[in-house]
mmCIF file with all atom_site columns, C-alpha atoms and ligand atoms in Angstrom:
data_model
loop_
_atom_site.group_PDB
_atom_site.id
_atom_site.type_symbol
_atom_site.label_atom_id
_atom_site.label_alt_id
_atom_site.label_comp_id
_atom_site.label_asym_id
_atom_site.label_entity_id
_atom_site.label_seq_id
_atom_site.pdbx_PDB_ins_code
_atom_site.Cartn_x
_atom_site.Cartn_y
_atom_site.Cartn_z
_atom_site.occupancy
_atom_site.B_iso_or_equiv
_atom_site.pdbx_formal_charge
_atom_site.auth_seq_id
_atom_site.auth_comp_id
_atom_site.auth_asym_id
_atom_site.auth_atom_id
_atom_site.pdbx_PDB_model_num
ATOM   1   C  CA  . MET A 1 1   ? 119.847 61.631  118.228 1.00 0.00 ? 1   MET A CA  1
ATOM   2   C  CA  . ALA A 1 2   ? 118.296 59.726  115.345 1.00 0.00 ? 2   ALA A CA  1
ATOM   3   C  CA  . ASP A 1 3   ? 120.580 58.123  112.833 1.00 0.00 ? 3   ASP A CA  1
ATOM   4   C  CA  . PHE A 1 4   ? 119.564 60.359  109.911 1.00 0.00 ? 4   PHE A CA  1
ATOM   5   C  CA  . VAL A 1 5   ? 121.279 59.409  106.659 1.00 0.00 ? 5   VAL A CA  1
ATOM   6   C  CA  . ILE A 1 6   ? 120.988 62.939  105.272 1.00 0.00 ? 6   ILE A CA  1
ATOM   7   C  CA  . PRO A 1 7   ? 120.663 66.225  107.239 1.00 0.00 ? 7   PRO A CA  1
ATOM   8   C  CA  . PRO A 1 8   ? 117.039 66.569  108.413 1.00 0.00 ? 8   PRO A CA  1
ATOM   9   C  CA  . PRO A 1 9   ? 115.112 69.577  107.049 1.00 0.00 ? 9   PRO A CA  1
ATOM   10  C  CA  . ALA A 1 10  ? 114.842 72.625  109.272 1.00 0.00 ? 10  ALA A CA  1
ATOM   11  C  CA  . VAL A 1 11  ? 111.525 73.314  110.988 1.00 0.00 ? 11  VAL A CA  1
ATOM   12  C  CA  . VAL A 1 12  ? 109.656 76.003  109.070 1.00 0.00 ? 12  VAL A CA  1
ATOM   13  C  CA  . ALA A 1 13  ? 108.397 78.701  111.426 1.00 0.00 ? 13  ALA A CA  1
ATOM   14  C  CA  . VAL A 1 14  ? 106.571 82.022  111.155 1.00 0.00 ? 14  VAL A CA  1
ATOM   15  C  CA  . PRO A 1 15  ? 107.575 84.844  113.515 1.00 0.00 ? 15  PRO A CA  1
ATOM   16  C  CA  . VAL A 1 16  ? 104.882 85.895  115.962 1.00 0.00 ? 16  VAL A CA  1
ATOM   17  C  CA  . ALA A 1 17  ? 104.275 89.622  116.399 1.00 0.00 ? 17  ALA A CA  1
ATOM   18  C  CA  . GLY A 1 18  ? 105.556 90.422  119.863 1.00 0.00 ? 18  GLY A CA  1
ATOM   19  C  CA  . GLY A 1 19  ? 107.966 87.489  120.039 1.00 0.00 ? 19  GLY A CA  1
ATOM   20  C  CA  . GLY A 1 20  ? 108.289 83.776  119.511 1.00 0.00 ? 20  GLY A CA  1
ATOM   21  C  CA  . SER A 1 21  ? 107.688 81.762  116.391 1.00 0.00 ? 21  SER A CA  1
ATOM   22  C  CA  . PHE A 1 22  ? 104.961 79.449  115.173 1.00 0.00 ? 22  PHE A CA  1
ATOM   23  C  CA  . PRO A 1 23  ? 106.225 76.107  113.788 1.00 0.00 ? 23  PRO A CA  1
ATOM   24  C  CA  . VAL A 1 24  ? 104.420 75.044  110.637 1.00 0.00 ? 24  VAL A CA  1
ATOM   25  C  CA  . ARG A 1 25  ? 103.369 71.505  109.826 1.00 0.00 ? 25  ARG A CA  1
ATOM   26  C  CA  . ARG A 1 26  ? 101.156 71.588  106.703 1.00 0.00 ? 26  ARG A CA  1
ATOM   27  C  CA  . ILE A 1 27  ? 99.552  74.263  104.543 1.00 0.00 ? 27  ILE A CA  1
ATOM   28  C  CA  . PHE A 1 28  ? 95.962  73.734  103.415 1.00 0.00 ? 28  PHE A CA  1
ATOM   29  C  CA  . CYS A 1 29  ? 94.319  76.197  101.040 1.00 0.00 ? 29  CYS A CA  1
ATOM   30  C  CA  . VAL A 1 30  ? 90.605  76.673  100.362 1.00 0.00 ? 30  VAL A CA  1
ATOM   31  C  CA  . GLY A 1 31  ? 89.616  77.067  96.704  1.00 0.00 ? 31  GLY A CA  1
ATOM   32  C  CA  . ARG A 1 32  ? 86.984  79.565  95.505  1.00 0.00 ? 32  ARG A CA  1
ATOM   33  C  CA  . ASN A 1 33  ? 85.859  80.857  98.888  1.00 0.00 ? 33  ASN A CA  1
ATOM   34  C  CA  . TYR A 1 34  ? 84.595  84.282  97.768  1.00 0.00 ? 34  TYR A CA  1
ATOM   35  C  CA  . ALA A 1 35  ? 81.708  84.330  95.282  1.00 0.00 ? 35  ALA A CA  1
ATOM   36  C  CA  . GLU A 1 36  ? 83.086  87.062  93.009  1.00 0.00 ? 36  GLU A CA  1
ATOM   37  C  CA  . HIS A 1 37  ? 86.404  85.222  92.701  1.00 0.00 ? 37  HIS A CA  1
ATOM   38  C  CA  . ALA A 1 38  ? 84.631  81.933  91.938  1.00 0.00 ? 38  ALA A CA  1
ATOM   39  C  CA  . ARG A 1 39  ? 82.765  83.761  89.150  1.00 0.00 ? 39  ARG A CA  1
ATOM   40  C  CA  . GLU A 1 40  ? 85.923  85.299  87.674  1.00 0.00 ? 40  GLU A CA  1
ATOM   41  C  CA  . MET A 1 41  ? 87.399  81.753  87.606  1.00 0.00 ? 41  MET A CA  1
ATOM   42  C  CA  . GLY A 1 42  ? 84.364  80.573  85.644  1.00 0.00 ? 42  GLY A CA  1
ATOM   43  C  CA  . SER A 1 43  ? 82.559  78.692  88.442  1.00 0.00 ? 43  SER A CA  1
ATOM   44  C  CA  . ASP A 1 44  ? 79.125  78.865  90.038  1.00 0.00 ? 44  ASP A CA  1
ATOM   45  C  CA  . PRO A 1 45  ? 79.741  80.047  93.602  1.00 0.00 ? 45  PRO A CA  1
ATOM   46  C  CA  . ASP A 1 46  ? 76.399  78.874  94.930  1.00 0.00 ? 46  ASP A CA  1
ATOM   47  C  CA  . ARG A 1 47  ? 77.904  77.194  97.979  1.00 0.00 ? 47  ARG A CA  1
ATOM   48  C  CA  . GLU A 1 48  ? 79.405  74.197  96.248  1.00 0.00 ? 48  GLU A CA  1
ATOM   49  C  CA  . PRO A 1 49  ? 81.164  72.273  99.047  1.00 0.00 ? 49  PRO A CA  1
ATOM   50  C  CA  . PRO A 1 50  ? 84.563  73.722  100.007 1.00 0.00 ? 50  PRO A CA  1
ATOM   51  C  CA  . PHE A 1 51  ? 87.548  72.042  98.396  1.00 0.00 ? 51  PHE A CA  1
ATOM   52  C  CA  . PHE A 1 52  ? 91.182  72.069  99.392  1.00 0.00 ? 52  PHE A CA  1
ATOM   53  C  CA  . PHE A 1 53  ? 94.650  71.912  97.925  1.00 0.00 ? 53  PHE A CA  1
ATOM   54  C  CA  . MET A 1 54  ? 98.034  72.052  99.645  1.00 0.00 ? 54  MET A CA  1
ATOM   55  C  CA  . LYS A 1 55  ? 101.396 73.712  99.543  1.00 0.00 ? 55  LYS A CA  1
ATOM   56  C  CA  . PRO A 1 56  ? 104.498 72.330  101.233 1.00 0.00 ? 56  PRO A CA  1
ATOM   57  C  CA  . ALA A 1 57  ? 105.388 74.072  104.510 1.00 0.00 ? 57  ALA A CA  1
ATOM   58  C  CA  . ASP A 1 58  ? 108.682 75.241  103.060 1.00 0.00 ? 58  ASP A CA  1
ATOM   59  C  CA  . ALA A 1 59  ? 106.849 77.162  100.320 1.00 0.00 ? 59  ALA A CA  1
ATOM   60  C  CA  . LEU A 1 60  ? 106.364 79.880  102.959 1.00 0.00 ? 60  LEU A CA  1
ATOM   61  C  CA  . LEU A 1 61  ? 108.182 83.132  102.321 1.00 0.00 ? 61  LEU A CA  1
ATOM   62  C  CA  . LEU A 1 62  ? 108.638 85.256  105.412 1.00 0.00 ? 62  LEU A CA  1
ATOM   63  C  CA  . ASN A 1 63  ? 107.529 88.862  105.507 1.00 0.00 ? 63  ASN A CA  1
ATOM   64  C  CA  . ASP A 1 64  ? 109.509 91.435  103.515 1.00 0.00 ? 64  ASP A CA  1
ATOM   65  C  CA  . ALA A 1 65  ? 111.600 88.764  101.770 1.00 0.00 ? 65  ALA A CA  1
ATOM   66  C  CA  . ASP A 1 66  ? 111.904 89.046  97.995  1.00 0.00 ? 66  ASP A CA  1
ATOM   67  C  CA  . MET A 1 67  ? 109.996 86.479  95.944  1.00 0.00 ? 67  MET A CA  1
ATOM   68  C  CA  . PRO A 1 68  ? 111.916 85.117  92.969  1.00 0.00 ? 68  PRO A CA  1
ATOM   69  C  CA  . TYR A 1 69  ? 109.719 85.010  89.842  1.00 0.00 ? 69  TYR A CA  1
ATOM   70  C  CA  . PRO A 1 70  ? 109.056 81.272  89.557  1.00 0.00 ? 70  PRO A CA  1
ATOM   71  C  CA  . PRO A 1 71  ? 110.346 79.122  86.695  1.00 0.00 ? 71  PRO A CA  1
ATOM   72  C  CA  . GLN A 1 72  ? 108.177 77.642  83.914  1.00 0.00 ? 72  GLN A CA  1
ATOM   73  C  CA  . SER A 1 73  ? 105.518 80.353  84.126  1.00 0.00 ? 73  SER A CA  1
ATOM   74  C  CA  . LYS A 1 74  ? 104.617 83.556  82.317  1.00 0.00 ? 74  LYS A CA  1
ATOM   75  C  CA  . GLN A 1 75  ? 101.548 84.276  84.435  1.00 0.00 ? 75  GLN A CA  1
ATOM   76  C  CA  . LEU A 1 76  ? 102.225 84.705  88.142  1.00 0.00 ? 76  LEU A CA  1
ATOM   77  C  CA  . HIS A 1 77  ? 99.025  85.757  89.934  1.00 0.00 ? 77  HIS A CA  1
ATOM   78  C  CA  . HIS A 1 78  ? 98.461  87.191  93.401  1.00 0.00 ? 78  HIS A CA  1
ATOM   79  C  CA  . GLU A 1 79  ? 95.732  85.879  95.700  1.00 0.00 ? 79  GLU A CA  1
ATOM   80  C  CA  . MET A 1 80  ? 95.396  87.874  98.939  1.00 0.00 ? 80  MET A CA  1
ATOM   81  C  CA  . GLU A 1 81  ? 94.143  85.721  101.818 1.00 0.00 ? 81  GLU A CA  1
ATOM   82  C  CA  . MET A 1 82  ? 93.666  85.481  105.573 1.00 0.00 ? 82  MET A CA  1
ATOM   83  C  CA  . VAL A 1 83  ? 95.624  82.610  107.098 1.00 0.00 ? 83  VAL A CA  1
ATOM   84  C  CA  . VAL A 1 84  ? 94.379  80.581  110.072 1.00 0.00 ? 84  VAL A CA  1
ATOM   85  C  CA  . ALA A 1 85  ? 96.933  78.862  112.307 1.00 0.00 ? 85  ALA A CA  1
ATOM   86  C  CA  . ILE A 1 86  ? 95.828  75.698  114.105 1.00 0.00 ? 86  ILE A CA  1
ATOM   87  C  CA  . GLY A 1 87  ? 97.102  75.355  117.674 1.00 0.00 ? 87  GLY A CA  1
ATOM   88  C  CA  . GLU A 1 88  ? 95.150  72.325  118.772 1.00 0.00 ? 88  GLU A CA  1
ATOM   89  C  CA  . GLY A 1 89  ? 94.548  69.376  116.474 1.00 0.00 ? 89  GLY A CA  1
ATOM   90  C  CA  . GLY A 1 90  ? 91.542  67.176  116.016 1.00 0.00 ? 90  GLY A CA  1
ATOM   91  C  CA  . ALA A 1 91  ? 89.281  65.248  113.670 1.00 0.00 ? 91  ALA A CA  1
ATOM   92  C  CA  . ASP A 1 92  ? 85.542  65.703  113.177 1.00 0.00 ? 92  ASP A CA  1
ATOM   93  C  CA  . ILE A 1 93  ? 85.647  69.087  114.884 1.00 0.00 ? 93  ILE A CA  1
ATOM   94  C  CA  . ALA A 1 94  ? 82.196  70.612  115.432 1.00 0.00 ? 94  ALA A CA  1
ATOM   95  C  CA  . GLU A 1 95  ? 81.643  74.111  114.034 1.00 0.00 ? 95  GLU A CA  1
ATOM   96  C  CA  . ALA A 1 96  ? 80.775  75.316  117.535 1.00 0.00 ? 96  ALA A CA  1
ATOM   97  C  CA  . ASP A 1 97  ? 84.164  74.131  118.834 1.00 0.00 ? 97  ASP A CA  1
ATOM   98  C  CA  . ALA A 1 98  ? 86.257  75.066  115.801 1.00 0.00 ? 98  ALA A CA  1
ATOM   99  C  CA  . LEU A 1 99  ? 87.613  78.407  116.999 1.00 0.00 ? 99  LEU A CA  1
ATOM   100 C  CA  . LYS A 1 100 ? 89.061  76.765  120.117 1.00 0.00 ? 100 LYS A CA  1
ATOM   101 C  CA  . HIS A 1 101 ? 91.469  74.995  117.765 1.00 0.00 ? 101 HIS A CA  1
ATOM   102 C  CA  . VAL A 1 102 ? 92.782  78.273  116.315 1.00 0.00 ? 102 VAL A CA  1
ATOM   103 C  CA  . TRP A 1 103 ? 96.012  79.647  117.748 1.00 0.00 ? 103 TRP A CA  1
ATOM   104 C  CA  . GLY A 1 104 ? 96.188  82.751  115.605 1.00 0.00 ? 104 GLY A CA  1
ATOM   105 C  CA  . TYR A 1 105 ? 95.998  84.475  112.257 1.00 0.00 ? 105 TYR A CA  1
ATOM   106 C  CA  . ALA A 1 106 ? 98.212  86.068  109.625 1.00 0.00 ? 106 ALA A CA  1
ATOM   107 C  CA  . ALA A 1 107 ? 97.935  87.866  106.308 1.00 0.00 ? 107 ALA A CA  1
ATOM   108 C  CA  . GLY A 1 108 ? 99.207  85.785  103.402 1.00 0.00 ? 108 GLY A CA  1
ATOM   109 C  CA  . LEU A 1 109 ? 99.446  85.467  99.639  1.00 0.00 ? 109 LEU A CA  1
ATOM   110 C  CA  . ASP A 1 110 ? 98.561  82.309  97.711  1.00 0.00 ? 110 ASP A CA  1
ATOM   111 C  CA  . MET A 1 111 ? 100.838 83.022  94.740  1.00 0.00 ? 111 MET A CA  1
ATOM   112 C  CA  . THR A 1 112 ? 99.768  81.026  91.702  1.00 0.00 ? 112 THR A CA  1
ATOM   113 C  CA  . ARG A 1 113 ? 101.334 80.044  88.386  1.00 0.00 ? 113 ARG A CA  1
ATOM   114 C  CA  . ARG A 1 114 ? 97.953  80.613  86.718  1.00 0.00 ? 114 ARG A CA  1
ATOM   115 C  CA  . ASP A 1 115 ? 99.101  79.354  83.323  1.00 0.00 ? 115 ASP A CA  1
ATOM   116 C  CA  . LEU A 1 116 ? 100.187 76.016  84.805  1.00 0.00 ? 116 LEU A CA  1
ATOM   117 C  CA  . GLN A 1 117 ? 97.052  75.803  86.948  1.00 0.00 ? 117 GLN A CA  1
ATOM   118 C  CA  . ASN A 1 118 ? 94.778  76.504  83.968  1.00 0.00 ? 118 ASN A CA  1
ATOM   119 C  CA  . ALA A 1 119 ? 96.578  73.923  81.831  1.00 0.00 ? 119 ALA A CA  1
ATOM   120 C  CA  . ALA A 1 120 ? 96.205  71.351  84.625  1.00 0.00 ? 120 ALA A CA  1
ATOM   121 C  CA  . LYS A 1 121 ? 92.507  72.183  85.086  1.00 0.00 ? 121 LYS A CA  1
ATOM   122 C  CA  . LYS A 1 122 ? 91.843  71.756  81.383  1.00 0.00 ? 122 LYS A CA  1
ATOM   123 C  CA  . GLU A 1 123 ? 93.326  68.256  81.432  1.00 0.00 ? 123 GLU A CA  1
ATOM   124 C  CA  . GLY A 1 124 ? 91.918  67.232  84.817  1.00 0.00 ? 124 GLY A CA  1
ATOM   125 C  CA  . LYS A 1 125 ? 95.425  67.045  86.254  1.00 0.00 ? 125 LYS A CA  1
ATOM   126 C  CA  . PRO A 1 126 ? 96.537  68.057  89.776  1.00 0.00 ? 126 PRO A CA  1
ATOM   127 C  CA  . TRP A 1 127 ? 97.143  71.721  90.630  1.00 0.00 ? 127 TRP A CA  1
ATOM   128 C  CA  . ASP A 1 128 ? 100.285 71.141  92.678  1.00 0.00 ? 128 ASP A CA  1
ATOM   129 C  CA  . MET A 1 129 ? 102.768 72.659  90.251  1.00 0.00 ? 129 MET A CA  1
ATOM   130 C  CA  . GLY A 1 130 ? 100.516 75.683  89.724  1.00 0.00 ? 130 GLY A CA  1
ATOM   131 C  CA  . LYS A 1 131 ? 100.141 76.268  93.468  1.00 0.00 ? 131 LYS A CA  1
ATOM   132 C  CA  . GLY A 1 132 ? 102.775 74.542  95.576  1.00 0.00 ? 132 GLY A CA  1
ATOM   133 C  CA  . PHE A 1 133 ? 106.012 75.832  94.060  1.00 0.00 ? 133 PHE A CA  1
ATOM   134 C  CA  . ASP A 1 134 ? 108.965 77.309  95.958  1.00 0.00 ? 134 ASP A CA  1
ATOM   135 C  CA  . HIS A 1 135 ? 108.290 80.657  97.696  1.00 0.00 ? 135 HIS A CA  1
ATOM   136 C  CA  . SER A 1 136 ? 104.619 80.496  96.669  1.00 0.00 ? 136 SER A CA  1
ATOM   137 C  CA  . ALA A 1 137 ? 103.267 81.436  100.108 1.00 0.00 ? 137 ALA A CA  1
ATOM   138 C  CA  . PRO A 1 138 ? 104.409 84.860  101.388 1.00 0.00 ? 138 PRO A CA  1
ATOM   139 C  CA  . ILE A 1 139 ? 103.148 85.328  104.933 1.00 0.00 ? 139 ILE A CA  1
ATOM   140 C  CA  . GLY A 1 140 ? 103.160 88.197  107.418 1.00 0.00 ? 140 GLY A CA  1
ATOM   141 C  CA  . PRO A 1 141 ? 103.735 87.983  111.168 1.00 0.00 ? 141 PRO A CA  1
ATOM   142 C  CA  . MET A 1 142 ? 101.432 85.667  113.095 1.00 0.00 ? 142 MET A CA  1
ATOM   143 C  CA  . VAL A 1 143 ? 99.161  87.207  115.717 1.00 0.00 ? 143 VAL A CA  1
ATOM   144 C  CA  . PRO A 1 144 ? 97.591  85.206  118.546 1.00 0.00 ? 144 PRO A CA  1
ATOM   145 C  CA  . ALA A 1 145 ? 93.816  84.902  118.768 1.00 0.00 ? 145 ALA A CA  1
ATOM   146 C  CA  . ALA A 1 146 ? 94.311  85.463  122.486 1.00 0.00 ? 146 ALA A CA  1
ATOM   147 C  CA  . LYS A 1 147 ? 95.238  89.029  121.545 1.00 0.00 ? 147 LYS A CA  1
ATOM   148 C  CA  . ILE A 1 148 ? 93.017  89.877  118.560 1.00 0.00 ? 148 ILE A CA  1
ATOM   149 C  CA  . GLY A 1 149 ? 90.083  87.495  118.886 1.00 0.00 ? 149 GLY A CA  1
ATOM   150 C  CA  . HIS A 1 150 ? 88.641  85.780  115.784 1.00 0.00 ? 150 HIS A CA  1
ATOM   151 C  CA  . PRO A 1 151 ? 88.099  88.228  112.928 1.00 0.00 ? 151 PRO A CA  1
ATOM   152 C  CA  . ALA A 1 152 ? 84.967  87.372  110.919 1.00 0.00 ? 152 ALA A CA  1
ATOM   153 C  CA  . THR A 1 153 ? 84.501  90.766  109.267 1.00 0.00 ? 153 THR A CA  1
ATOM   154 C  CA  . GLY A 1 154 ? 86.908  93.453  108.169 1.00 0.00 ? 154 GLY A CA  1
ATOM   155 C  CA  . LEU A 1 155 ? 88.811  94.725  105.176 1.00 0.00 ? 155 LEU A CA  1
ATOM   156 C  CA  . ILE A 1 156 ? 91.002  92.371  103.166 1.00 0.00 ? 156 ILE A CA  1
ATOM   157 C  CA  . GLU A 1 157 ? 93.020  94.298  100.611 1.00 0.00 ? 157 GLU A CA  1
ATOM   158 C  CA  . LEU A 1 158 ? 96.063  94.017  98.370  1.00 0.00 ? 158 LEU A CA  1
ATOM   159 C  CA  . LYS A 1 159 ? 98.018  96.868  96.836  1.00 0.00 ? 159 LYS A CA  1
ATOM   160 C  CA  . VAL A 1 160 ? 100.521 96.377  94.021  1.00 0.00 ? 160 VAL A CA  1
ATOM   161 C  CA  . ASN A 1 161 ? 102.996 99.250  93.708  1.00 0.00 ? 161 ASN A CA  1
ATOM   162 C  CA  . GLY A 1 162 ? 100.736 101.315 95.961  1.00 0.00 ? 162 GLY A CA  1
ATOM   163 C  CA  . LYS A 1 163 ? 97.571  100.810 93.886  1.00 0.00 ? 163 LYS A CA  1
ATOM   164 C  CA  . VAL A 1 164 ? 94.632  98.788  95.198  1.00 0.00 ? 164 VAL A CA  1
ATOM   165 C  CA  . ARG A 1 165 ? 94.226  95.546  93.245  1.00 0.00 ? 165 ARG A CA  1
ATOM   166 C  CA  . GLN A 1 166 ? 91.988  93.438  95.483  1.00 0.00 ? 166 GLN A CA  1
ATOM   167 C  CA  . THR A 1 167 ? 89.592  94.736  98.098  1.00 0.00 ? 167 THR A CA  1
ATOM   168 C  CA  . SER A 1 168 ? 86.830  92.912  99.918  1.00 0.00 ? 168 SER A CA  1
ATOM   169 C  CA  . ASP A 1 169 ? 85.586  91.944  103.347 1.00 0.00 ? 169 ASP A CA  1
ATOM   170 C  CA  . LEU A 1 170 ? 86.207  88.788  105.362 1.00 0.00 ? 170 LEU A CA  1
ATOM   171 C  CA  . ALA A 1 171 ? 82.431  88.556  105.820 1.00 0.00 ? 171 ALA A CA  1
ATOM   172 C  CA  . LYS A 1 172 ? 82.146  87.651  102.127 1.00 0.00 ? 172 LYS A CA  1
ATOM   173 C  CA  . MET A 1 173 ? 83.784  84.261  102.580 1.00 0.00 ? 173 MET A CA  1
ATOM   174 C  CA  . ILE A 1 174 ? 81.412  81.557  101.324 1.00 0.00 ? 174 ILE A CA  1
ATOM   175 C  CA  . TRP A 1 175 ? 82.642  79.178  104.047 1.00 0.00 ? 175 TRP A CA  1
ATOM   176 C  CA  . ASN A 1 176 ? 83.622  81.014  107.227 1.00 0.00 ? 176 ASN A CA  1
ATOM   177 C  CA  . VAL A 1 177 ? 86.510  79.916  109.442 1.00 0.00 ? 177 VAL A CA  1
ATOM   178 C  CA  . PRO A 1 178 ? 84.541  77.592  111.785 1.00 0.00 ? 178 PRO A CA  1
ATOM   179 C  CA  . GLU A 1 179 ? 82.788  75.942  108.811 1.00 0.00 ? 179 GLU A CA  1
ATOM   180 C  CA  . THR A 1 180 ? 86.098  75.518  106.986 1.00 0.00 ? 180 THR A CA  1
ATOM   181 C  CA  . ILE A 1 181 ? 87.814  73.939  110.004 1.00 0.00 ? 181 ILE A CA  1
ATOM   182 C  CA  . ALA A 1 182 ? 84.855  71.626  110.624 1.00 0.00 ? 182 ALA A CA  1
ATOM   183 C  CA  . TYR A 1 183 ? 84.777  70.522  106.985 1.00 0.00 ? 183 TYR A CA  1
ATOM   184 C  CA  . LEU A 1 184 ? 88.538  70.046  106.625 1.00 0.00 ? 184 LEU A CA  1
ATOM   185 C  CA  . SER A 1 185 ? 88.739  68.114  109.898 1.00 0.00 ? 185 SER A CA  1
ATOM   186 C  CA  . ARG A 1 186 ? 86.314  65.578  108.484 1.00 0.00 ? 186 ARG A CA  1
ATOM   187 C  CA  . LEU A 1 187 ? 88.796  64.908  105.654 1.00 0.00 ? 187 LEU A CA  1
ATOM   188 C  CA  . VAL A 1 188 ? 92.053  64.860  107.665 1.00 0.00 ? 188 VAL A CA  1
ATOM   189 C  CA  . ARG A 1 189 ? 92.980  65.008  111.331 1.00 0.00 ? 189 ARG A CA  1
ATOM   190 C  CA  . LEU A 1 190 ? 94.201  68.562  111.871 1.00 0.00 ? 190 LEU A CA  1
ATOM   191 C  CA  . ALA A 1 191 ? 97.396  68.972  113.863 1.00 0.00 ? 191 ALA A CA  1
ATOM   192 C  CA  . PRO A 1 192 ? 99.101  71.793  115.751 1.00 0.00 ? 192 PRO A CA  1
ATOM   193 C  CA  . GLY A 1 193 ? 101.132 73.789  113.256 1.00 0.00 ? 193 GLY A CA  1
ATOM   194 C  CA  . ASP A 1 194 ? 98.724  73.403  110.343 1.00 0.00 ? 194 ASP A CA  1
ATOM   195 C  CA  . LEU A 1 195 ? 97.897  76.574  108.401 1.00 0.00 ? 195 LEU A CA  1
ATOM   196 C  CA  . ILE A 1 196 ? 94.764  77.197  106.385 1.00 0.00 ? 196 ILE A CA  1
ATOM   197 C  CA  . PHE A 1 197 ? 94.796  79.828  103.622 1.00 0.00 ? 197 PHE A CA  1
ATOM   198 C  CA  . THR A 1 198 ? 91.121  80.786  103.536 1.00 0.00 ? 198 THR A CA  1
ATOM   199 C  CA  . GLY A 1 199 ? 90.702  81.836  99.903  1.00 0.00 ? 199 GLY A CA  1
ATOM   200 C  CA  . THR A 1 200 ? 90.946  85.048  97.930  1.00 0.00 ? 200 THR A CA  1
ATOM   201 C  CA  . PRO A 1 201 ? 88.446  87.686  96.895  1.00 0.00 ? 201 PRO A CA  1
ATOM   202 C  CA  . GLU A 1 202 ? 88.034  88.842  93.292  1.00 0.00 ? 202 GLU A CA  1
ATOM   203 C  CA  . ASN A 1 203 ? 90.433  90.718  91.013  1.00 0.00 ? 203 ASN A CA  1
ATOM   204 C  CA  . VAL A 1 204 ? 93.345  88.311  91.002  1.00 0.00 ? 204 VAL A CA  1
ATOM   205 C  CA  . ALA A 1 205 ? 95.845  89.406  88.359  1.00 0.00 ? 205 ALA A CA  1
ATOM   206 C  CA  . ALA A 1 206 ? 99.390  89.054  87.127  1.00 0.00 ? 206 ALA A CA  1
ATOM   207 C  CA  . VAL A 1 207 ? 102.474 90.575  88.701  1.00 0.00 ? 207 VAL A CA  1
ATOM   208 C  CA  . GLU A 1 208 ? 105.876 91.184  87.150  1.00 0.00 ? 208 GLU A CA  1
ATOM   209 C  CA  . ARG A 1 209 ? 109.447 91.425  88.355  1.00 0.00 ? 209 ARG A CA  1
ATOM   210 C  CA  . GLY A 1 210 ? 109.918 94.628  90.369  1.00 0.00 ? 210 GLY A CA  1
ATOM   211 C  CA  . ASP A 1 211 ? 106.326 94.770  91.618  1.00 0.00 ? 211 ASP A CA  1
ATOM   212 C  CA  . VAL A 1 212 ? 105.840 95.361  95.349  1.00 0.00 ? 212 VAL A CA  1
ATOM   213 C  CA  . LEU A 1 213 ? 102.871 93.582  96.922  1.00 0.00 ? 213 LEU A CA  1
ATOM   214 C  CA  . GLU A 1 214 ? 101.446 94.868  100.198 1.00 0.00 ? 214 GLU A CA  1
ATOM   215 C  CA  . GLY A 1 215 ? 98.390  93.204  101.691 1.00 0.00 ? 215 GLY A CA  1
ATOM   216 C  CA  . VAL A 1 216 ? 96.383  93.872  104.820 1.00 0.00 ? 216 VAL A CA  1
ATOM   217 C  CA  . VAL A 1 217 ? 93.768  91.973  106.752 1.00 0.00 ? 217 VAL A CA  1
ATOM   218 C  CA  . GLU A 1 218 ? 92.000  94.336  109.122 1.00 0.00 ? 218 GLU A CA  1
ATOM   219 C  CA  . GLY A 1 219 ? 92.518  93.330  112.732 1.00 0.00 ? 219 GLY A CA  1
ATOM   220 C  CA  . VAL A 1 220 ? 95.214  90.809  111.782 1.00 0.00 ? 220 VAL A CA  1
ATOM   221 C  CA  . GLY A 1 221 ? 98.127  92.532  110.103 1.00 0.00 ? 221 GLY A CA  1
ATOM   222 C  CA  . SER A 1 222 ? 99.953  92.782  106.830 1.00 0.00 ? 222 SER A CA  1
ATOM   223 C  CA  . VAL A 1 223 ? 102.177 90.934  104.369 1.00 0.00 ? 223 VAL A CA  1
ATOM   224 C  CA  . ARG A 1 224 ? 104.727 92.386  101.996 1.00 0.00 ? 224 ARG A CA  1
ATOM   225 C  CA  . THR A 1 225 ? 106.961 91.042  99.252  1.00 0.00 ? 225 THR A CA  1
ATOM   226 C  CA  . ARG A 1 226 ? 108.716 92.229  96.114  1.00 0.00 ? 226 ARG A CA  1
ATOM   227 C  CA  . ILE A 1 227 ? 108.928 90.112  92.959  1.00 0.00 ? 227 ILE A CA  1
ATOM   228 C  CA  . VAL A 1 228 ? 112.502 89.796  91.707  1.00 0.00 ? 228 VAL A CA  1
HETATM 229 MN MN1 . MN  B 2 .   ? 93.868  80.907  96.914  1.00 0.00 ? 301 MN  B MN1 1
#
């Protein structure tokens, strides 16, 4: 056993539907990957290259757990997303090979302190504190691609307190999953355990304490949390 001078952090893991758990290494997130969301954020969605930001692995919040309203923000936004789980690493992955690197999928939420993100954007500062805060990544059970295949179309939807807030189709992603993996793997060597949040469709909005968020990705599953 290594001579750690403080207790080592626990491995973060997401339960797999049907048993087992998926250990998480890093969380990558794609920005502005649905045209209507890019427009509502004030950008031109005309296939500008994909860009990425990150959250720490321990920002994950497992399904059905309460999400504490984060500090230093008055504008907590939901972003409903499909999450890709990498099972086999690699660099410079070809689009044609990309899906072989995917272990599975989950439904997730890229929760955002929009006020902090907007302030950072305005000053050209990093987004980390707007995006990568504690509990900022609620995630549902992981499902293996071996069981469900690789969803490229299908409903992606979020309800808040039972009312539909975001609804779209996976087919509307600007950069699909193989393209995203290929692009990201040219920037970093992907590793087993990496997650990729693939971006949100339009109609992001604020949530308040007491709100219940329930999201679904057709063919993948669901994610649920309550803001407290
Ligand atoms: Mn997002």
